[in-house]
Short mmCIF file of C-alpha atoms in Angstrom, two decimals:
data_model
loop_
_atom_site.label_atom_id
_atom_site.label_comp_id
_atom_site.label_asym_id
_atom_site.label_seq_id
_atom_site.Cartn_x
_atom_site.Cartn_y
_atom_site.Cartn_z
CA UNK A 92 -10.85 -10.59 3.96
CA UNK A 93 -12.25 -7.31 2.50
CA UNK A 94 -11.87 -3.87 3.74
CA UNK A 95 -14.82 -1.69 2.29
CA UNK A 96 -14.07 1.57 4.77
CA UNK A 97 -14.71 5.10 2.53
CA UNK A 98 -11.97 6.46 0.67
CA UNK A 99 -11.53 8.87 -1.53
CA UNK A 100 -12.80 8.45 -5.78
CA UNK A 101 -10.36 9.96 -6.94
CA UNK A 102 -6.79 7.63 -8.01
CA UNK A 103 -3.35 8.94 -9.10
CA UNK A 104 -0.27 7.56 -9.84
CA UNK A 105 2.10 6.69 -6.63
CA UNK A 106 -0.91 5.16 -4.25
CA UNK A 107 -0.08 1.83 -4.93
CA UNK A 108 3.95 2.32 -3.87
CA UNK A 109 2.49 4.17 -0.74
CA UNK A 110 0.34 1.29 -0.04
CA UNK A 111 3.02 -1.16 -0.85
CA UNK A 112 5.43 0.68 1.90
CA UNK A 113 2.67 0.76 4.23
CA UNK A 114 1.96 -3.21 4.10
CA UNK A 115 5.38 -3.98 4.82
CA UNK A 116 5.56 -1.41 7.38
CA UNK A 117 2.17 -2.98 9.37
CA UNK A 118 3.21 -6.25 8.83
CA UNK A 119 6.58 -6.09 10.68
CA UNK A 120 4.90 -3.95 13.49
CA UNK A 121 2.09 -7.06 13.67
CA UNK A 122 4.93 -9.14 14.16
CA UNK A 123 6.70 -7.40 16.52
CA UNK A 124 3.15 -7.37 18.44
CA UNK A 125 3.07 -10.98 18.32
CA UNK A 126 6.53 -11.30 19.59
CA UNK A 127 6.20 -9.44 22.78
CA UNK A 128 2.73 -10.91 23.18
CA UNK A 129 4.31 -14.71 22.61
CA UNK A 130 7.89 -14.39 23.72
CA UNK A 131 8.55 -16.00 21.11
CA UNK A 132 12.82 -16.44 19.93
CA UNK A 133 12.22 -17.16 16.55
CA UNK A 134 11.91 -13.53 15.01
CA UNK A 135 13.57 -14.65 11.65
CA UNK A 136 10.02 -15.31 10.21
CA UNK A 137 6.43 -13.81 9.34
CA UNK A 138 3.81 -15.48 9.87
CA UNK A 139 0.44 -15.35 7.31
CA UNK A 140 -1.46 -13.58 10.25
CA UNK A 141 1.24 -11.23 10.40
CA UNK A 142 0.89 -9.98 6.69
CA UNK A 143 -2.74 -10.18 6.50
CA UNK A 144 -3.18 -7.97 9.62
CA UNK A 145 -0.12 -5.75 8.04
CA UNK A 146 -2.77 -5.77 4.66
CA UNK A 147 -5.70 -4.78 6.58
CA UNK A 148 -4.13 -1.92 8.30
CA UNK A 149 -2.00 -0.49 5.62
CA UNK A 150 -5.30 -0.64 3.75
CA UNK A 151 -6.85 1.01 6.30
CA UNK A 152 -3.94 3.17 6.38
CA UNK A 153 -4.09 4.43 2.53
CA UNK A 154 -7.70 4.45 2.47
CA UNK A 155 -8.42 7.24 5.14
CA UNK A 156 -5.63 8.87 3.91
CA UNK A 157 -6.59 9.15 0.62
CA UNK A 158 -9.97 10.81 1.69
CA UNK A 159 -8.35 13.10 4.23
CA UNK A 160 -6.19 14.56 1.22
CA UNK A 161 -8.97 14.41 -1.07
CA UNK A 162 -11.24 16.65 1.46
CA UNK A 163 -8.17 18.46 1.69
CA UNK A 164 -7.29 19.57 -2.00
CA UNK A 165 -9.84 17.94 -4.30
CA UNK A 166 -9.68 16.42 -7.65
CA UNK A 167 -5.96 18.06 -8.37
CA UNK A 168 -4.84 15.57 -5.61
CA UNK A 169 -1.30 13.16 -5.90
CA UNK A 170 0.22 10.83 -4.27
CA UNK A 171 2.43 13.71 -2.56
CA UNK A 172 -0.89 14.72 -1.26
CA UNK A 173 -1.66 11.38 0.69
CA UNK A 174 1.76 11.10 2.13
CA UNK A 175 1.49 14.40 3.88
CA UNK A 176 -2.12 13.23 5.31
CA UNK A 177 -0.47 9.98 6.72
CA UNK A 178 0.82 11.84 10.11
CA UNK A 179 -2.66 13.32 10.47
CA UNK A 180 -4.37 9.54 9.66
CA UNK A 181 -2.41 7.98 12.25
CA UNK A 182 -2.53 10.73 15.00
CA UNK A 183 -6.95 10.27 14.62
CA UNK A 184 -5.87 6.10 14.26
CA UNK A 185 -4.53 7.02 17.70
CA UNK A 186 -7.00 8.72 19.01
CA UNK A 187 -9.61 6.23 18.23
CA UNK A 188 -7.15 3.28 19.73
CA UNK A 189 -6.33 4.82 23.02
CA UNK A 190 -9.84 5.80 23.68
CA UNK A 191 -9.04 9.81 23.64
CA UNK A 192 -12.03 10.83 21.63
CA UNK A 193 -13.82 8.89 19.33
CA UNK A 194 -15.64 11.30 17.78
CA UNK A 195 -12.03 12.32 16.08
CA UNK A 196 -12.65 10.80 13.16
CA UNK A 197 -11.59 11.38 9.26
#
């Protein structure tokens, strides 16, 4: 699996603890997704689909993020930078999902 969307050039300390709270954050909503699609009773345990789809998105996730704040403040941007693009990210993430306006786009 590769994800190859644009992102931002520029690295700084902190991205990789954002992206590492973002994984397990998509992962456990990908497997609450499969459980109300599956009815499944056995919510003890994660399936490999559920992390890689948790990977893809946080990845996703961090990426766009990391552009938005770059766009947003340049080459003096930080980690603190990205985490106060996240809300933005999603809300276009959104957007895009629930057909509202594709055009809304980092």
């Amino acid at each position: 699996m590769i994800e190859d969307s644009e992102t931002s050039l520029r690295r700084c300390g902190g991205q990789g603890d954002i992206l590492g709270g973002a994984i397990a954050l998509c992962s456990y909503w990908a497997k609450l997704k499969r459980l109300k699609n599956t009815k499944e009773n056995n919510n003890s345990q994660y399936l490999t689909n559920d992390l890689m789809i948790g990977a893809l998105a946080a990845s996703q996730l961090q990426r766009r993020a990391s552009l938005y704040a770059y766009q947003r403040v340049g080459r003096s941007m930080q980690a603190s930078d990205v985490l106060e693009s996240i809300p933005e990210v999603l809300r276009q993430i959104d957007l895009i999902l629930t057909g509202w306006n594709e055009n809304y786009i980092v």
